[in-house]
Tab-separated table of N, CA and C in Angstrom:
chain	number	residue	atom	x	y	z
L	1	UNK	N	119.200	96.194	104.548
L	1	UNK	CA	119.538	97.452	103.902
L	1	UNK	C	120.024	98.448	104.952
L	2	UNK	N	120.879	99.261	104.196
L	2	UNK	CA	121.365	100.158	105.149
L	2	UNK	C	120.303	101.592	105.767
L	3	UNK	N	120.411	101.453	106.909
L	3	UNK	CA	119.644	102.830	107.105
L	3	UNK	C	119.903	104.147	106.393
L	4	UNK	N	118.969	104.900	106.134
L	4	UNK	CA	118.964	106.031	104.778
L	4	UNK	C	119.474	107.305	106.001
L	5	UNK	N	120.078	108.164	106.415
L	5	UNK	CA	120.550	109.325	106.926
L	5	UNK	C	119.554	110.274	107.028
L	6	UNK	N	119.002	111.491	107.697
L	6	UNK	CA	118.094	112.363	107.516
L	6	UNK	C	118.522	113.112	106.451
L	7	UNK	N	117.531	113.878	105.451
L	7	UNK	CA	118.046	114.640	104.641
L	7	UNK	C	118.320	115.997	105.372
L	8	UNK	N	118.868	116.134	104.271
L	8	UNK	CA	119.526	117.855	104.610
L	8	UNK	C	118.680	118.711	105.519
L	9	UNK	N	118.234	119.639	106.077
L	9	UNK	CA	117.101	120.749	106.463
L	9	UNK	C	117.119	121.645	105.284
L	10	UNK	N	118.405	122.224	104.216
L	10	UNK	CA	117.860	123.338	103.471
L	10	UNK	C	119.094	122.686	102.304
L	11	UNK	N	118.536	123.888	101.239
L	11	UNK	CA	119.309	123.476	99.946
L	11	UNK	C	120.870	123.922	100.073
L	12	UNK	N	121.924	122.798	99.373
L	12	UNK	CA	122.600	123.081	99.472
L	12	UNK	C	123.743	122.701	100.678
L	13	UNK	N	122.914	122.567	102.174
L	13	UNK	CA	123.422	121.268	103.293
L	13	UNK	C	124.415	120.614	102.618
L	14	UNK	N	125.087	119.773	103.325
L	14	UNK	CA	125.749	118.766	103.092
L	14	UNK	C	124.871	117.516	102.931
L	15	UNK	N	124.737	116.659	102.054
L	15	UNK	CA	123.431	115.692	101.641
L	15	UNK	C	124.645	114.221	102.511
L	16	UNK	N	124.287	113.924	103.449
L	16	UNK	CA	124.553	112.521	104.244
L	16	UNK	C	124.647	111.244	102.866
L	17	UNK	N	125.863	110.739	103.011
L	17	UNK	CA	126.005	109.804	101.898
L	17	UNK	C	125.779	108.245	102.635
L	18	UNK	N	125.530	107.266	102.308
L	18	UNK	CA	125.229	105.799	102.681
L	18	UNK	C	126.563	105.106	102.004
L	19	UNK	N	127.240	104.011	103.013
L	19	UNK	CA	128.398	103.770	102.411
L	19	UNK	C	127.540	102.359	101.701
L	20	UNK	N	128.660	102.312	100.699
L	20	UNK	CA	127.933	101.229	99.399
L	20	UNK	C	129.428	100.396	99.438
L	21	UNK	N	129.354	99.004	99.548
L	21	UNK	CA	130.266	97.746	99.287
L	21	UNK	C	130.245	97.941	97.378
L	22	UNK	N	131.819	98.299	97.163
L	22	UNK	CA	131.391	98.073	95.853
L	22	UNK	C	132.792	97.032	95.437
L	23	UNK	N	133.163	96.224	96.372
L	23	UNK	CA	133.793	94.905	96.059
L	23	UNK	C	133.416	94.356	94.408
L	24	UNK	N	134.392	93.146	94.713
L	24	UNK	CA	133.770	92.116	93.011
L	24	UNK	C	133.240	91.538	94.065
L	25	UNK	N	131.450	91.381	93.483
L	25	UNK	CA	130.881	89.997	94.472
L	25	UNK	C	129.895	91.003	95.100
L	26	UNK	N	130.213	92.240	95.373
L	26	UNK	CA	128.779	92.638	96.302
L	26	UNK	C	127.702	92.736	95.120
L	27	UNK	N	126.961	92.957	96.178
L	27	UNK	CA	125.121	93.375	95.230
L	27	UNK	C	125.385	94.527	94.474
L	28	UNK	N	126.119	95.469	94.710
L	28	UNK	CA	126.339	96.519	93.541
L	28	UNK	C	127.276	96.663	92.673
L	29	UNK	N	128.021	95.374	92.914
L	29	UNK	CA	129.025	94.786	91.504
L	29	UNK	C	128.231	94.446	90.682
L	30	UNK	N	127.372	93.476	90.843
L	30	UNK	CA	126.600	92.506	90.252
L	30	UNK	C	125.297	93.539	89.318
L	31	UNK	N	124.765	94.755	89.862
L	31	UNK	CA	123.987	95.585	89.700
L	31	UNK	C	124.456	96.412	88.514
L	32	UNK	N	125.707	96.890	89.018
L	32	UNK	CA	126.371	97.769	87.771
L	32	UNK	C	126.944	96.523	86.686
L	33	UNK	N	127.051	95.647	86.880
L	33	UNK	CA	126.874	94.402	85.405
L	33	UNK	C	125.489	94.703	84.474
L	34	UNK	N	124.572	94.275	85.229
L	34	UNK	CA	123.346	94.322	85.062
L	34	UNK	C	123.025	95.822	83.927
L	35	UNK	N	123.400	96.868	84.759
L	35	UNK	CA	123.016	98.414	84.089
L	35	UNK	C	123.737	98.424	83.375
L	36	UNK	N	125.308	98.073	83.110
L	36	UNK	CA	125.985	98.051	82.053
L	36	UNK	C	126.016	98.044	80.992
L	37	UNK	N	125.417	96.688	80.986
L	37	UNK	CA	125.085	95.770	79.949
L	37	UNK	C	124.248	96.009	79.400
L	38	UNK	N	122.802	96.442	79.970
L	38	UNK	CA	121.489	97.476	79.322
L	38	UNK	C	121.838	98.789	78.816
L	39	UNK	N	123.287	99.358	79.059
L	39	UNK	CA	123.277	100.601	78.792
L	39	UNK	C	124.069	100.321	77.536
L	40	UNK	N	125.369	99.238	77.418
L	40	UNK	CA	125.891	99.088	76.622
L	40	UNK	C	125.047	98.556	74.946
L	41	UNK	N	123.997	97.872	75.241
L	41	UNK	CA	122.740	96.995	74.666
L	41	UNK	C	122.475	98.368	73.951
L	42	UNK	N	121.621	99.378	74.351
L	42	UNK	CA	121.060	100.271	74.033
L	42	UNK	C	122.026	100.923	73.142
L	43	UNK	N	123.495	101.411	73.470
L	43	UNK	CA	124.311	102.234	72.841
L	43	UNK	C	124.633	101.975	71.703
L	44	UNK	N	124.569	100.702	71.446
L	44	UNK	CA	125.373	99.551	70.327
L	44	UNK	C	124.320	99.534	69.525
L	45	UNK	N	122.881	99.518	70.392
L	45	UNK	CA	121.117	99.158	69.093
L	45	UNK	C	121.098	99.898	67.953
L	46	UNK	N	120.248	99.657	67.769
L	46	UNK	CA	119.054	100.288	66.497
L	46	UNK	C	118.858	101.775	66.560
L	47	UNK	N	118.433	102.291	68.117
L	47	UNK	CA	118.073	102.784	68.440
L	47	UNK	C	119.087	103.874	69.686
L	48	UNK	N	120.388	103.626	69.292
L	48	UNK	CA	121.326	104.015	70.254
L	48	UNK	C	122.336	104.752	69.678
L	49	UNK	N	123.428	105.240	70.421
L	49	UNK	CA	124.332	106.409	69.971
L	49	UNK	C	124.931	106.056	68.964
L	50	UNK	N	125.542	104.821	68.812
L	50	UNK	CA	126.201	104.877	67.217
L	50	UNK	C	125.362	105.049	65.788
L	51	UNK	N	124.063	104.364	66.054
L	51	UNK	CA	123.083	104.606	65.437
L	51	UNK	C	122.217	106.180	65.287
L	52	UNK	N	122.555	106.941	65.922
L	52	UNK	CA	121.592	107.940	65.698
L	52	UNK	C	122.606	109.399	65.873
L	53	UNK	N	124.139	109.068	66.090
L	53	UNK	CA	125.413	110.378	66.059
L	53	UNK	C	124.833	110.966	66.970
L	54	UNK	N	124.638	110.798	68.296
L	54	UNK	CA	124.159	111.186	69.547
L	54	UNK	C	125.803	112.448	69.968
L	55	UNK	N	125.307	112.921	70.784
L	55	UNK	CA	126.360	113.653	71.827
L	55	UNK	C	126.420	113.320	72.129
L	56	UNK	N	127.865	113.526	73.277
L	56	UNK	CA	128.224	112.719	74.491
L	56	UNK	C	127.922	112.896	75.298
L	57	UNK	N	126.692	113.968	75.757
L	57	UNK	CA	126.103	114.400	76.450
L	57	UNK	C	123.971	113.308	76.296
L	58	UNK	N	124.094	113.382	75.165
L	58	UNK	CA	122.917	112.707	74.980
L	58	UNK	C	123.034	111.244	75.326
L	59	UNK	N	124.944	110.156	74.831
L	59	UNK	CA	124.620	108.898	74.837
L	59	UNK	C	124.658	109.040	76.424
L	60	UNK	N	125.205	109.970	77.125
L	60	UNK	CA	125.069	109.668	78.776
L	60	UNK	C	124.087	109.422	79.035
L	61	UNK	N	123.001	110.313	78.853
L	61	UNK	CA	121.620	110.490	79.393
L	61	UNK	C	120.979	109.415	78.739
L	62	UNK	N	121.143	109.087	77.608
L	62	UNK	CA	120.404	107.501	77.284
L	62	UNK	C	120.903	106.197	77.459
L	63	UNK	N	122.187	106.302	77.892
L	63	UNK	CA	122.651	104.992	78.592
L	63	UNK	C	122.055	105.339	79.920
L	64	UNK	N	122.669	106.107	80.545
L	64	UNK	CA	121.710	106.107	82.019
L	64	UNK	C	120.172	105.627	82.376
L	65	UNK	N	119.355	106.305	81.297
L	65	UNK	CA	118.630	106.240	81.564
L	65	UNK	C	118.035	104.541	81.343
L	66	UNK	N	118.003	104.058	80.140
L	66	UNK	CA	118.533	102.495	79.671
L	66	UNK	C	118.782	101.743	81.170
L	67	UNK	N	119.671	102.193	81.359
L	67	UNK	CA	120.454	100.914	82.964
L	67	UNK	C	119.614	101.493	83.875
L	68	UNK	N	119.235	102.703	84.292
L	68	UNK	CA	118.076	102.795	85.573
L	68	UNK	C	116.617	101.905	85.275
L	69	UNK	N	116.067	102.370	84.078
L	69	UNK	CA	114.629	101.715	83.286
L	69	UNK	C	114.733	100.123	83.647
L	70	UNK	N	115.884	99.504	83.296
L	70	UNK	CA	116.095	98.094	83.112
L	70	UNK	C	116.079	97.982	84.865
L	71	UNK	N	117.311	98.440	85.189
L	71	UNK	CA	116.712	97.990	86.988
L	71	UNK	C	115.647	97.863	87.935
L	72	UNK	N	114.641	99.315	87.194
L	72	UNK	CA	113.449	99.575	87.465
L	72	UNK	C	112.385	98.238	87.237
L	73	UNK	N	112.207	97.480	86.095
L	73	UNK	CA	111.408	96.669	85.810
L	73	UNK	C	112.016	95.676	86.276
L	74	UNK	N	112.970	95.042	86.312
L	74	UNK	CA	113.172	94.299	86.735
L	74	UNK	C	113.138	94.330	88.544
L	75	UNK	N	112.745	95.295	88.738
L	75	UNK	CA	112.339	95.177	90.576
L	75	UNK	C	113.745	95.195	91.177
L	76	UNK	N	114.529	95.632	90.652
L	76	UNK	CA	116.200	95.302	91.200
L	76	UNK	C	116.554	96.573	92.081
L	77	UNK	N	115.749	97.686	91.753
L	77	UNK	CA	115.514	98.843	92.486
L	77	UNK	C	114.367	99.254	92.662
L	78	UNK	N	114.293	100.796	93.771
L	78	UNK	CA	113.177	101.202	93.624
L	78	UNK	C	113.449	102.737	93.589
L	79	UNK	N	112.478	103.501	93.585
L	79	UNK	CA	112.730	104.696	93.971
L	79	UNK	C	111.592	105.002	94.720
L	80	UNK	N	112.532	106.117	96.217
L	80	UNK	CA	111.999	106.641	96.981
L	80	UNK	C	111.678	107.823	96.693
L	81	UNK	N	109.636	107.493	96.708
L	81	UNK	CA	109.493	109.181	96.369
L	81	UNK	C	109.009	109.538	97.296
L	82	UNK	N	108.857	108.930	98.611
L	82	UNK	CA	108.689	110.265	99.414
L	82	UNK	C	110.023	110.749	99.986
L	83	UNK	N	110.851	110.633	100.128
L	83	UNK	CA	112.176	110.703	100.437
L	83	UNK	C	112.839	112.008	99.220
L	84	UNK	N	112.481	111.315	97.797
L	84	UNK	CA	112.802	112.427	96.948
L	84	UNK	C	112.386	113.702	97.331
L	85	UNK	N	110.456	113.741	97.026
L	85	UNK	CA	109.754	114.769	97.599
L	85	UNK	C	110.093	116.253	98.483
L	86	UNK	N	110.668	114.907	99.562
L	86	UNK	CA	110.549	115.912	100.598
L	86	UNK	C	111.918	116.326	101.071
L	87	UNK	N	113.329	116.379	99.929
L	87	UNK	CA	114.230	116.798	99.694
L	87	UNK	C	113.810	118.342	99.468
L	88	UNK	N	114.938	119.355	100.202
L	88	UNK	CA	114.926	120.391	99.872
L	88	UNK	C	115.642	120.632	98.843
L	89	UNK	N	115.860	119.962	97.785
L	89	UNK	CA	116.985	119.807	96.919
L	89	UNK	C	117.946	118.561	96.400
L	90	UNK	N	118.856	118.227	95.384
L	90	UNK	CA	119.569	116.947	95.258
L	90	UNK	C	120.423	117.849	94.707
L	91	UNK	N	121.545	117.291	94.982
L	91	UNK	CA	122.828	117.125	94.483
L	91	UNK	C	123.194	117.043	93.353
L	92	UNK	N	123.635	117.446	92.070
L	92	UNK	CA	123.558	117.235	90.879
L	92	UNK	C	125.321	116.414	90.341
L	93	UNK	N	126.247	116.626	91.420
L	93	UNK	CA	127.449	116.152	91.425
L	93	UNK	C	127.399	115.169	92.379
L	94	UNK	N	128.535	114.039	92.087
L	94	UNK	CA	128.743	113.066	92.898
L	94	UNK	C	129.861	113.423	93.895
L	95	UNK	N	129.916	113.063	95.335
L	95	UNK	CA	131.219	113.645	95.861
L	95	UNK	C	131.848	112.188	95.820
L	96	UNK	N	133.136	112.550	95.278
L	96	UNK	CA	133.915	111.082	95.007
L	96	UNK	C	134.380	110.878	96.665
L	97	UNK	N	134.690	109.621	97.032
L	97	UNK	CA	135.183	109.636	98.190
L	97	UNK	C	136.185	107.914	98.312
L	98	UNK	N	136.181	107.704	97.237
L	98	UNK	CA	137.129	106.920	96.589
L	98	UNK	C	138.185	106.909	95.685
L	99	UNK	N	139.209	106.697	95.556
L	99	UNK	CA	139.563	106.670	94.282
L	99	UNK	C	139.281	106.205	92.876
């Protein structure tokens, strides 16, 4: 794994990004299949945006949340909470740095 960057010192810093392989074939091709597919699962359910006339603001947040949950149990991720913690802050935008 790649080494994680120091966080910021105060809110608002520039937050140090980790470069991610997102080839066909890396581990986070294969990952965003994985969340996809749980998010797509969920959207399509019983229990999902076509089913319940969600916003497009709501099916985000419940597909998201769907493909993180599923990665979560399945041990495919983790989350760092002391790392979160002891953030003076997160980022609420992504800085694109790709096309």
């Amino acid at each position: 794994m790649t080494e994680k960057p120091l966080l910021p010192a105060r809110m608002f810093d520039p937050w140090p990004r980790i470069p991610v392989d997102t080839s066909e074939g890396s581990d986070f091709h294969r990952l965003d299949r994985i969340a996809g597919n749980a998010a797509t699962g969920w959207a399509l359910g019983p229990e999902g945006a076509y089913a319940q006339n969600l916003t497009l603001a709501e099916v985000v947040d419940g597909a998201v949340r769907e493909a993180l949950l599923h990665l979560l149990e399945l041990g495919l991720i983790d989350i760092d909470s002391q790392r979160m913690h002891a953030a003076p802050g997160w980022p609420t935008h992504r800085e694109r740095t790709t096309p």
